[in-house]
Amino acid sequence: MRKEKRVRFVNAVEATRGCPEKCGFCQYSNIPGGSTFYTRPVEDVIREISMTREKLLYFKDLSMTINPVYAKTLFRGMKGLNKRFICHGNVNVLARDEELVKLAYEAGCVEWTIGFETFSQDTLNQVNKKANKVEEYASAVEKIHKHKMAVVGTFVFGFDEDTPDVFEKTLENIEKLGIDGAIFAVLTPYPGTPLFKKFDEEGRILTRDWSKYNRKDVVFEPKNMSKKELEEGLRWITYEFNSPSKVVYRVSRGFKLGFYPAFAVLAGNLGSMIVGRRKT
């Protein structure tokens, strides 16, 4: 019988597991054992990467910057493997540790995904997002761009501080920073998180249909806007950010970073445009 060959362009790798940050809305660090940070031996990760056929890798780690010393050791070991990769990182480390950023580039990094979440420092403080300081956002983006890598930001809407104008303000700030791609989501109070406990005690949980806890459906009563305003605001910013003219601009700007970062920006933006421009 003829064997079918699977063709993959991207391979997933995991070097670390867990996150000690304990953000109030994060499901990962609030599950049993989720806040314990584990690292694989660097030599094991290097061996696995060396054996992969794929040129492009995706690190599934929640953040590659939780232990900067470990990350730097790994990046030094990856240098010369002729791989390209995408990974996640925290604002505080990426803004302050240019050596790590440079080593990531030399190891083959083409894109960082960063959980900016919001441009409100008060909100970040309330949800215990200690790694984020809004005044460091620009520095993190500038350092990554300086070393020819792209930046994708994730943003969440529906925090208690958020009012209906948060969507326009967020879009303005994203464009001002020159972020290359963005992922937008509704705040989701996952069971077991401090956020769920708070909303449940306040009588603001609207459903316990867990299938709707998907970061797109609104499952709680917002504080400073209506449920409808939150739903429509998410649709609006997703639609506007992914307008053809904005996508073309970001992709053309991405080519200044090099071929592989531009390819990542192109793929991410085209995918977001196709999905984000679908009107529901």
PDB file of C-alpha atoms in Angstrom:
ATOM      1  CA  MET A   1       0.000   0.000   0.000  1.00  0.00           C
ATOM      2  CA  ARG A   2       1.109   3.504  -0.767  1.00  0.00           C
ATOM      3  CA  LYS A   3       2.016   5.573   2.270  1.00  0.00           C
ATOM      4  CA  GLU A   4       0.611   9.073   2.469  1.00  0.00           C
ATOM      5  CA  LYS A   5       3.151  11.725   3.260  1.00  0.00           C
ATOM      6  CA  ARG A   6       2.106  14.435   5.658  1.00  0.00           C
ATOM      7  CA  VAL A   7       3.409  17.837   4.669  1.00  0.00           C
ATOM      8  CA  ARG A   8       3.869  20.270   7.539  1.00  0.00           C
ATOM      9  CA  PHE A   9       5.379  23.705   7.345  1.00  0.00           C
ATOM     10  CA  VAL A  10       5.323  24.370  11.101  1.00  0.00           C
ATOM     11  CA  ASN A  11       6.264  22.151  14.024  1.00  0.00           C
ATOM     12  CA  ALA A  12       5.280  22.832  17.643  1.00  0.00           C
ATOM     13  CA  VAL A  13       7.875  22.678  20.404  1.00  0.00           C
ATOM     14  CA  GLU A  14       7.559  23.121  24.166  1.00  0.00           C
ATOM     15  CA  ALA A  15      10.550  24.033  26.305  1.00  0.00           C
ATOM     16  CA  THR A  16       8.771  25.140  29.480  1.00  0.00           C
ATOM     17  CA  ARG A  17       5.417  24.675  31.135  1.00  0.00           C
ATOM     18  CA  GLY A  18       3.398  26.682  33.643  1.00  0.00           C
ATOM     19  CA  CYS A  19       3.345  30.343  34.646  1.00  0.00           C
ATOM     20  CA  PRO A  20       3.880  31.792  38.141  1.00  0.00           C
ATOM     21  CA  GLU A  21       2.306  35.179  37.361  1.00  0.00           C
ATOM     22  CA  LYS A  22      -1.224  34.320  38.675  1.00  0.00           C
ATOM     23  CA  CYS A  23      -3.127  36.911  36.623  1.00  0.00           C
ATOM     24  CA  GLY A  24      -6.699  37.087  37.910  1.00  0.00           C
ATOM     25  CA  PHE A  25      -8.339  36.201  34.595  1.00  0.00           C
ATOM     26  CA  CYS A  26      -5.917  33.521  33.370  1.00  0.00           C
ATOM     27  CA  GLN A  27      -7.126  29.936  33.400  1.00  0.00           C
ATOM     28  CA  TYR A  28      -3.657  28.432  32.992  1.00  0.00           C
ATOM     29  CA  SER A  29      -1.949  29.679  36.139  1.00  0.00           C
ATOM     30  CA  ASN A  30      -5.060  29.087  38.265  1.00  0.00           C
ATOM     31  CA  ILE A  31      -5.418  25.355  37.604  1.00  0.00           C
ATOM     32  CA  PRO A  32      -3.735  22.926  40.050  1.00  0.00           C
ATOM     33  CA  GLY A  33      -0.021  22.977  39.307  1.00  0.00           C
ATOM     34  CA  GLY A  34      -0.429  25.637  36.637  1.00  0.00           C
ATOM     35  CA  SER A  35       1.515  28.268  38.545  1.00  0.00           C
ATOM     36  CA  THR A  36       4.531  25.971  38.938  1.00  0.00           C
ATOM     37  CA  PHE A  37       7.154  26.715  36.313  1.00  0.00           C
ATOM     38  CA  TYR A  38       8.919  23.741  34.741  1.00  0.00           C
ATOM     39  CA  THR A  39      11.843  23.734  32.319  1.00  0.00           C
ATOM     40  CA  ARG A  40      13.101  20.941  30.095  1.00  0.00           C
ATOM     41  CA  PRO A  41      16.852  20.383  29.906  1.00  0.00           C
ATOM     42  CA  VAL A  42      18.140  22.717  27.205  1.00  0.00           C
ATOM     43  CA  GLU A  43      20.047  19.910  25.498  1.00  0.00           C
ATOM     44  CA  ASP A  44      16.806  17.911  25.145  1.00  0.00           C
ATOM     45  CA  VAL A  45      15.046  20.828  23.488  1.00  0.00           C
ATOM     46  CA  ILE A  46      17.982  21.414  21.150  1.00  0.00           C
ATOM     47  CA  ARG A  47      18.026  17.726  20.239  1.00  0.00           C
ATOM     48  CA  GLU A  48      14.311  17.750  19.436  1.00  0.00           C
ATOM     49  CA  ILE A  49      14.621  20.882  17.313  1.00  0.00           C
ATOM     50  CA  SER A  50      17.611  19.443  15.462  1.00  0.00           C
ATOM     51  CA  MET A  51      15.557  16.390  14.511  1.00  0.00           C
ATOM     52  CA  THR A  52      12.607  18.327  13.056  1.00  0.00           C
ATOM     53  CA  ARG A  53      12.340  18.639   9.303  1.00  0.00           C
ATOM     54  CA  GLU A  54      10.257  21.786   9.416  1.00  0.00           C
ATOM     55  CA  LYS A  55      11.955  25.123   8.969  1.00  0.00           C
ATOM     56  CA  LEU A  56       9.432  27.086  11.041  1.00  0.00           C
ATOM     57  CA  LEU A  57       8.772  26.285  14.701  1.00  0.00           C
ATOM     58  CA  TYR A  58       6.102  27.458  17.109  1.00  0.00           C
ATOM     59  CA  PHE A  59       6.956  27.471  20.808  1.00  0.00           C
ATOM     60  CA  LYS A  60       3.790  26.557  22.733  1.00  0.00           C
ATOM     61  CA  ASP A  61       5.229  27.880  25.995  1.00  0.00           C
ATOM     62  CA  LEU A  62       3.000  30.402  27.782  1.00  0.00           C
ATOM     63  CA  SER A  63       6.021  32.694  27.875  1.00  0.00           C
ATOM     64  CA  MET A  64       9.645  32.222  26.871  1.00  0.00           C
ATOM     65  CA  THR A  65      10.766  35.059  29.144  1.00  0.00           C
ATOM     66  CA  ILE A  66       9.668  33.820  32.583  1.00  0.00           C
ATOM     67  CA  ASN A  67      13.221  32.628  33.258  1.00  0.00           C
ATOM     68  CA  PRO A  68      15.492  34.901  31.189  1.00  0.00           C
ATOM     69  CA  VAL A  69      18.642  32.934  32.068  1.00  0.00           C
ATOM     70  CA  TYR A  70      17.078  29.720  30.763  1.00  0.00           C
ATOM     71  CA  ALA A  71      15.786  31.485  27.639  1.00  0.00           C
ATOM     72  CA  LYS A  72      19.197  32.945  26.843  1.00  0.00           C
ATOM     73  CA  THR A  73      20.875  29.564  27.259  1.00  0.00           C
ATOM     74  CA  LEU A  74      18.317  27.988  24.930  1.00  0.00           C
ATOM     75  CA  PHE A  75      18.651  30.732  22.331  1.00  0.00           C
ATOM     76  CA  ARG A  76      22.440  30.440  22.353  1.00  0.00           C
ATOM     77  CA  GLY A  77      22.092  26.705  21.794  1.00  0.00           C
ATOM     78  CA  MET A  78      19.704  27.223  18.888  1.00  0.00           C
ATOM     79  CA  LYS A  79      22.057  29.537  17.047  1.00  0.00           C
ATOM     80  CA  GLY A  80      23.280  27.833  13.903  1.00  0.00           C
ATOM     81  CA  LEU A  81      20.405  25.327  13.674  1.00  0.00           C
ATOM     82  CA  ASN A  82      18.988  27.330  10.762  1.00  0.00           C
ATOM     83  CA  LYS A  83      15.440  27.329  12.128  1.00  0.00           C
ATOM     84  CA  ARG A  84      12.891  30.124  12.360  1.00  0.00           C
ATOM     85  CA  PHE A  85      10.414  30.342  15.213  1.00  0.00           C
ATOM     86  CA  ILE A  86       7.532  32.221  16.797  1.00  0.00           C
ATOM     87  CA  CYS A  87       7.098  32.492  20.566  1.00  0.00           C
ATOM     88  CA  HIS A  88       5.388  34.326  23.433  1.00  0.00           C
ATOM     89  CA  GLY A  89       7.001  36.750  25.855  1.00  0.00           C
ATOM     90  CA  ASN A  90       6.311  39.224  28.664  1.00  0.00           C
ATOM     91  CA  VAL A  91       6.474  42.982  28.214  1.00  0.00           C
ATOM     92  CA  ASN A  92       8.698  43.680  31.213  1.00  0.00           C
ATOM     93  CA  VAL A  93      11.537  41.386  30.131  1.00  0.00           C
ATOM     94  CA  LEU A  94      11.363  42.313  26.448  1.00  0.00           C
ATOM     95  CA  ALA A  95      11.424  46.020  27.310  1.00  0.00           C
ATOM     96  CA  ARG A  96      14.375  45.778  29.686  1.00  0.00           C
ATOM     97  CA  ASP A  97      16.554  42.901  28.478  1.00  0.00           C
ATOM     98  CA  GLU A  98      17.877  43.742  25.034  1.00  0.00           C
ATOM     99  CA  GLU A  99      20.452  40.952  25.249  1.00  0.00           C
ATOM    100  CA  LEU A 100      17.639  38.395  25.379  1.00  0.00           C
ATOM    101  CA  VAL A 101      15.890  40.050  22.439  1.00  0.00           C
ATOM    102  CA  LYS A 102      19.094  40.025  20.394  1.00  0.00           C
ATOM    103  CA  LEU A 103      19.820  36.379  21.245  1.00  0.00           C
ATOM    104  CA  ALA A 104      16.283  35.436  20.207  1.00  0.00           C
ATOM    105  CA  TYR A 105      16.862  37.023  16.804  1.00  0.00           C
ATOM    106  CA  GLU A 106      20.205  35.272  16.394  1.00  0.00           C
ATOM    107  CA  ALA A 107      18.516  31.967  17.283  1.00  0.00           C
ATOM    108  CA  GLY A 108      15.972  32.463  14.504  1.00  0.00           C
ATOM    109  CA  CYS A 109      13.005  34.204  16.140  1.00  0.00           C
ATOM    110  CA  VAL A 110      10.824  36.019  13.607  1.00  0.00           C
ATOM    111  CA  GLU A 111       7.843  37.034  15.757  1.00  0.00           C
ATOM    112  CA  TRP A 112       6.910  37.627  19.396  1.00  0.00           C
ATOM    113  CA  THR A 113       3.343  37.392  20.694  1.00  0.00           C
ATOM    114  CA  ILE A 114       2.803  39.624  23.723  1.00  0.00           C
ATOM    115  CA  GLY A 115      -0.199  39.771  26.044  1.00  0.00           C
ATOM    116  CA  PHE A 116      -0.569  43.541  26.287  1.00  0.00           C
ATOM    117  CA  GLU A 117      -4.244  42.986  27.267  1.00  0.00           C
ATOM    118  CA  THR A 118      -5.093  46.675  27.785  1.00  0.00           C
ATOM    119  CA  PHE A 119      -3.628  50.182  27.781  1.00  0.00           C
ATOM    120  CA  SER A 120      -5.027  50.920  31.267  1.00  0.00           C
ATOM    121  CA  GLN A 121      -2.507  50.511  34.079  1.00  0.00           C
ATOM    122  CA  ASP A 122      -5.312  50.602  36.655  1.00  0.00           C
ATOM    123  CA  THR A 123      -6.930  47.610  34.965  1.00  0.00           C
ATOM    124  CA  LEU A 124      -3.642  45.703  34.840  1.00  0.00           C
ATOM    125  CA  ASN A 125      -3.138  46.323  38.554  1.00  0.00           C
ATOM    126  CA  GLN A 126      -6.658  45.168  39.401  1.00  0.00           C
ATOM    127  CA  VAL A 127      -6.242  41.847  37.577  1.00  0.00           C
ATOM    128  CA  ASN A 128      -2.750  41.270  39.010  1.00  0.00           C
ATOM    129  CA  LYS A 129      -0.964  41.462  35.643  1.00  0.00           C
ATOM    130  CA  LYS A 130       2.327  42.369  37.304  1.00  0.00           C
ATOM    131  CA  ALA A 131       4.506  41.828  34.238  1.00  0.00           C
ATOM    132  CA  ASN A 132       2.834  44.695  32.372  1.00  0.00           C
ATOM    133  CA  LYS A 133       3.681  48.364  32.727  1.00  0.00           C
ATOM    134  CA  VAL A 134       1.992  50.454  30.048  1.00  0.00           C
ATOM    135  CA  GLU A 135       4.946  52.850  29.924  1.00  0.00           C
ATOM    136  CA  GLU A 136       7.143  49.922  28.812  1.00  0.00           C
ATOM    137  CA  TYR A 137       4.980  48.880  25.845  1.00  0.00           C
ATOM    138  CA  ALA A 138       6.724  51.176  23.376  1.00  0.00           C
ATOM    139  CA  SER A 139      10.190  50.111  24.532  1.00  0.00           C
ATOM    140  CA  ALA A 140       9.352  46.425  24.080  1.00  0.00           C
ATOM    141  CA  VAL A 141       8.027  46.962  20.551  1.00  0.00           C
ATOM    142  CA  GLU A 142      10.965  49.186  19.594  1.00  0.00           C
ATOM    143  CA  LYS A 143      13.565  46.668  20.799  1.00  0.00           C
ATOM    144  CA  ILE A 144      11.898  43.793  18.965  1.00  0.00           C
ATOM    145  CA  HIS A 145      11.639  45.808  15.748  1.00  0.00           C
ATOM    146  CA  LYS A 146      15.228  47.003  16.138  1.00  0.00           C
ATOM    147  CA  HIS A 147      16.329  43.377  15.972  1.00  0.00           C
ATOM    148  CA  LYS A 148      14.162  42.621  12.926  1.00  0.00           C
ATOM    149  CA  MET A 149      11.315  40.666  14.510  1.00  0.00           C
ATOM    150  CA  ALA A 150       7.567  41.252  14.332  1.00  0.00           C
ATOM    151  CA  VAL A 151       5.161  41.868  17.224  1.00  0.00           C
ATOM    152  CA  VAL A 152       1.663  40.439  17.635  1.00  0.00           C
ATOM    153  CA  GLY A 153      -0.350  41.787  20.546  1.00  0.00           C
ATOM    154  CA  THR A 154      -3.283  40.198  22.342  1.00  0.00           C
ATOM    155  CA  PHE A 155      -5.980  42.477  23.776  1.00  0.00           C
ATOM    156  CA  VAL A 156      -8.944  41.794  26.034  1.00  0.00           C
ATOM    157  CA  PHE A 157     -12.132  43.833  26.416  1.00  0.00           C
ATOM    158  CA  GLY A 158     -14.742  43.904  29.165  1.00  0.00           C
ATOM    159  CA  PHE A 159     -12.675  44.779  32.219  1.00  0.00           C
ATOM    160  CA  ASP A 160     -14.520  46.797  34.873  1.00  0.00           C
ATOM    161  CA  GLU A 161     -12.602  49.942  33.893  1.00  0.00           C
ATOM    162  CA  ASP A 162     -13.583  49.601  30.224  1.00  0.00           C
ATOM    163  CA  THR A 163     -16.138  52.037  28.796  1.00  0.00           C
ATOM    164  CA  PRO A 164     -17.592  52.034  25.251  1.00  0.00           C
ATOM    165  CA  ASP A 165     -14.738  54.219  23.948  1.00  0.00           C
ATOM    166  CA  VAL A 166     -12.099  51.606  24.874  1.00  0.00           C
ATOM    167  CA  PHE A 167     -12.236  50.062  21.401  1.00  0.00           C
ATOM    168  CA  GLU A 168     -11.338  53.254  19.518  1.00  0.00           C
ATOM    169  CA  LYS A 169      -8.645  54.144  22.050  1.00  0.00           C
ATOM    170  CA  THR A 170      -7.116  50.678  21.816  1.00  0.00           C
ATOM    171  CA  LEU A 171      -7.013  50.793  18.024  1.00  0.00           C
ATOM    172  CA  GLU A 172      -5.329  54.215  18.128  1.00  0.00           C
ATOM    173  CA  ASN A 173      -2.686  52.981  20.573  1.00  0.00           C
ATOM    174  CA  ILE A 174      -2.011  49.811  18.585  1.00  0.00           C
ATOM    175  CA  GLU A 175      -1.378  51.864  15.461  1.00  0.00           C
ATOM    176  CA  LYS A 176       0.736  54.370  17.375  1.00  0.00           C
ATOM    177  CA  LEU A 177       2.991  51.569  18.670  1.00  0.00           C
ATOM    178  CA  GLY A 178       3.348  50.019  15.214  1.00  0.00           C
ATOM    179  CA  ILE A 179       2.223  46.555  16.300  1.00  0.00           C
ATOM    180  CA  ASP A 180       2.258  44.149  13.351  1.00  0.00           C
ATOM    181  CA  GLY A 181      -0.734  41.988  14.237  1.00  0.00           C
ATOM    182  CA  ALA A 182      -3.391  41.711  16.923  1.00  0.00           C
ATOM    183  CA  ILE A 183      -5.731  39.190  18.491  1.00  0.00           C
ATOM    184  CA  PHE A 184      -8.867  40.524  20.188  1.00  0.00           C
ATOM    185  CA  ALA A 185     -10.970  38.725  22.781  1.00  0.00           C
ATOM    186  CA  VAL A 186     -13.756  39.264  25.275  1.00  0.00           C
ATOM    187  CA  LEU A 187     -12.833  38.944  28.933  1.00  0.00           C
ATOM    188  CA  THR A 188     -13.792  35.413  29.960  1.00  0.00           C
ATOM    189  CA  PRO A 189     -14.178  34.518  33.665  1.00  0.00           C
ATOM    190  CA  TYR A 190     -13.053  30.902  33.510  1.00  0.00           C
ATOM    191  CA  PRO A 191     -14.181  28.696  36.435  1.00  0.00           C
ATOM    192  CA  GLY A 192     -11.507  28.442  39.105  1.00  0.00           C
ATOM    193  CA  THR A 193     -10.109  31.921  38.497  1.00  0.00           C
ATOM    194  CA  PRO A 194     -10.357  34.834  40.955  1.00  0.00           C
ATOM    195  CA  LEU A 195     -12.283  36.692  38.247  1.00  0.00           C
ATOM    196  CA  PHE A 196     -15.008  34.029  38.106  1.00  0.00           C
ATOM    197  CA  LYS A 197     -15.284  34.046  41.907  1.00  0.00           C
ATOM    198  CA  LYS A 198     -15.640  37.842  41.928  1.00  0.00           C
ATOM    199  CA  PHE A 199     -18.272  37.964  39.184  1.00  0.00           C
ATOM    200  CA  ASP A 200     -20.170  35.036  40.680  1.00  0.00           C
ATOM    201  CA  GLU A 201     -20.314  36.698  44.099  1.00  0.00           C
ATOM    202  CA  GLU A 202     -21.560  39.892  42.438  1.00  0.00           C
ATOM    203  CA  GLY A 203     -24.263  37.992  40.546  1.00  0.00           C
ATOM    204  CA  ARG A 204     -22.792  38.936  37.166  1.00  0.00           C
ATOM    205  CA  ILE A 205     -22.327  35.462  35.648  1.00  0.00           C
ATOM    206  CA  LEU A 206     -24.938  35.138  32.881  1.00  0.00           C
ATOM    207  CA  THR A 207     -24.503  31.478  31.949  1.00  0.00           C
ATOM    208  CA  ARG A 208     -22.814  28.292  33.033  1.00  0.00           C
ATOM    209  CA  ASP A 209     -22.866  26.859  29.535  1.00  0.00           C
ATOM    210  CA  TRP A 210     -19.117  26.266  29.395  1.00  0.00           C
ATOM    211  CA  SER A 211     -19.160  25.972  25.597  1.00  0.00           C
ATOM    212  CA  LYS A 212     -19.746  29.729  25.526  1.00  0.00           C
ATOM    213  CA  TYR A 213     -16.593  30.414  27.537  1.00  0.00           C
ATOM    214  CA  ASN A 214     -14.691  30.872  24.293  1.00  0.00           C
ATOM    215  CA  ARG A 215     -13.372  34.470  24.474  1.00  0.00           C
ATOM    216  CA  LYS A 216     -15.928  35.596  21.870  1.00  0.00           C
ATOM    217  CA  ASP A 217     -19.285  35.179  23.636  1.00  0.00           C
ATOM    218  CA  VAL A 218     -20.035  37.532  26.542  1.00  0.00           C
ATOM    219  CA  VAL A 219     -20.869  35.341  29.543  1.00  0.00           C
ATOM    220  CA  PHE A 220     -21.003  38.021  32.254  1.00  0.00           C
ATOM    221  CA  GLU A 221     -22.613  41.408  32.854  1.00  0.00           C
ATOM    222  CA  PRO A 222     -20.059  44.172  32.106  1.00  0.00           C
ATOM    223  CA  LYS A 223     -19.760  47.031  34.592  1.00  0.00           C
ATOM    224  CA  ASN A 224     -19.368  50.176  32.489  1.00  0.00           C
ATOM    225  CA  MET A 225     -21.035  49.168  29.241  1.00  0.00           C
ATOM    226  CA  SER A 226     -23.875  46.918  28.190  1.00  0.00           C
ATOM    227  CA  LYS A 227     -23.450  43.353  27.002  1.00  0.00           C
ATOM    228  CA  LYS A 228     -24.503  44.506  23.534  1.00  0.00           C
ATOM    229  CA  GLU A 229     -21.934  47.329  23.515  1.00  0.00           C
ATOM    230  CA  LEU A 230     -19.186  44.862  24.418  1.00  0.00           C
ATOM    231  CA  GLU A 231     -20.227  42.437  21.684  1.00  0.00           C
ATOM    232  CA  GLU A 232     -20.537  45.171  19.062  1.00  0.00           C
ATOM    233  CA  GLY A 233     -17.284  46.808  20.161  1.00  0.00           C
ATOM    234  CA  LEU A 234     -15.356  43.571  19.721  1.00  0.00           C
ATOM    235  CA  ARG A 235     -16.827  43.134  16.241  1.00  0.00           C
ATOM    236  CA  TRP A 236     -16.020  46.748  15.356  1.00  0.00           C
ATOM    237  CA  ILE A 237     -12.333  46.700  16.344  1.00  0.00           C
ATOM    238  CA  THR A 238     -11.811  43.296  14.723  1.00  0.00           C
ATOM    239  CA  TYR A 239     -13.390  44.564  11.501  1.00  0.00           C
ATOM    240  CA  GLU A 240     -11.558  47.910  11.493  1.00  0.00           C
ATOM    241  CA  PHE A 241      -8.132  46.537  12.378  1.00  0.00           C
ATOM    242  CA  ASN A 242      -8.421  44.017   9.569  1.00  0.00           C
ATOM    243  CA  SER A 243      -9.491  46.442   6.849  1.00  0.00           C
ATOM    244  CA  PRO A 244      -7.676  45.705   3.564  1.00  0.00           C
ATOM    245  CA  SER A 245      -5.848  49.048   3.583  1.00  0.00           C
ATOM    246  CA  LYS A 246      -4.539  48.516   7.122  1.00  0.00           C
ATOM    247  CA  VAL A 247      -3.479  44.949   6.342  1.00  0.00           C
ATOM    248  CA  VAL A 248      -1.603  46.053   3.213  1.00  0.00           C
ATOM    249  CA  TYR A 249       0.149  48.772   5.215  1.00  0.00           C
ATOM    250  CA  ARG A 250       1.238  46.398   7.993  1.00  0.00           C
ATOM    251  CA  VAL A 251       2.448  43.750   5.554  1.00  0.00           C
ATOM    252  CA  SER A 252       4.439  46.287   3.511  1.00  0.00           C
ATOM    253  CA  ARG A 253       5.988  47.580   6.727  1.00  0.00           C
ATOM    254  CA  GLY A 254       6.794  43.992   7.706  1.00  0.00           C
ATOM    255  CA  PHE A 255       9.136  43.589   4.739  1.00  0.00           C
ATOM    256  CA  LYS A 256      11.481  46.077   6.399  1.00  0.00           C
ATOM    257  CA  LEU A 257      12.070  43.429   9.062  1.00  0.00           C
ATOM    258  CA  GLY A 258      13.160  40.768   6.577  1.00  0.00           C
ATOM    259  CA  PHE A 259      11.646  37.916   4.597  1.00  0.00           C
ATOM    260  CA  TYR A 260      10.660  35.570   7.436  1.00  0.00           C
ATOM    261  CA  PRO A 261       9.108  38.232   9.711  1.00  0.00           C
ATOM    262  CA  ALA A 262       7.271  39.612   6.674  1.00  0.00           C
ATOM    263  CA  PHE A 263       5.982  36.129   5.864  1.00  0.00           C
ATOM    264  CA  ALA A 264       4.724  35.746   9.449  1.00  0.00           C
ATOM    265  CA  VAL A 265       3.047  39.174   9.313  1.00  0.00           C
ATOM    266  CA  LEU A 266       1.499  38.357   5.927  1.00  0.00           C
ATOM    267  CA  ALA A 267       0.142  34.980   7.047  1.00  0.00           C
ATOM    268  CA  GLY A 268      -1.203  36.319  10.328  1.00  0.00           C
ATOM    269  CA  ASN A 269      -2.834  39.387   8.837  1.00  0.00           C
ATOM    270  CA  LEU A 270      -4.395  37.579   5.895  1.00  0.00           C
ATOM    271  CA  GLY A 271      -5.859  34.974   8.223  1.00  0.00           C
ATOM    272  CA  SER A 272      -7.183  37.659  10.554  1.00  0.00           C
ATOM    273  CA  MET A 273      -8.625  39.627   7.646  1.00  0.00           C
ATOM    274  CA  ILE A 274     -10.472  36.616   6.245  1.00  0.00           C
ATOM    275  CA  VAL A 275     -11.980  35.745   9.632  1.00  0.00           C
ATOM    276  CA  GLY A 276     -12.280  39.249  11.065  1.00  0.00           C
ATOM    277  CA  ARG A 277     -14.055  40.788   8.075  1.00  0.00           C
ATOM    278  CA  ARG A 278     -16.865  38.254   8.170  1.00  0.00           C
ATOM    279  CA  LYS A 279     -19.889  40.125   9.393  1.00  0.00           C
ATOM    280  CA  THR A 280     -22.157  38.218  11.747  1.00  0.00           C
TER     281      THR A 280
END
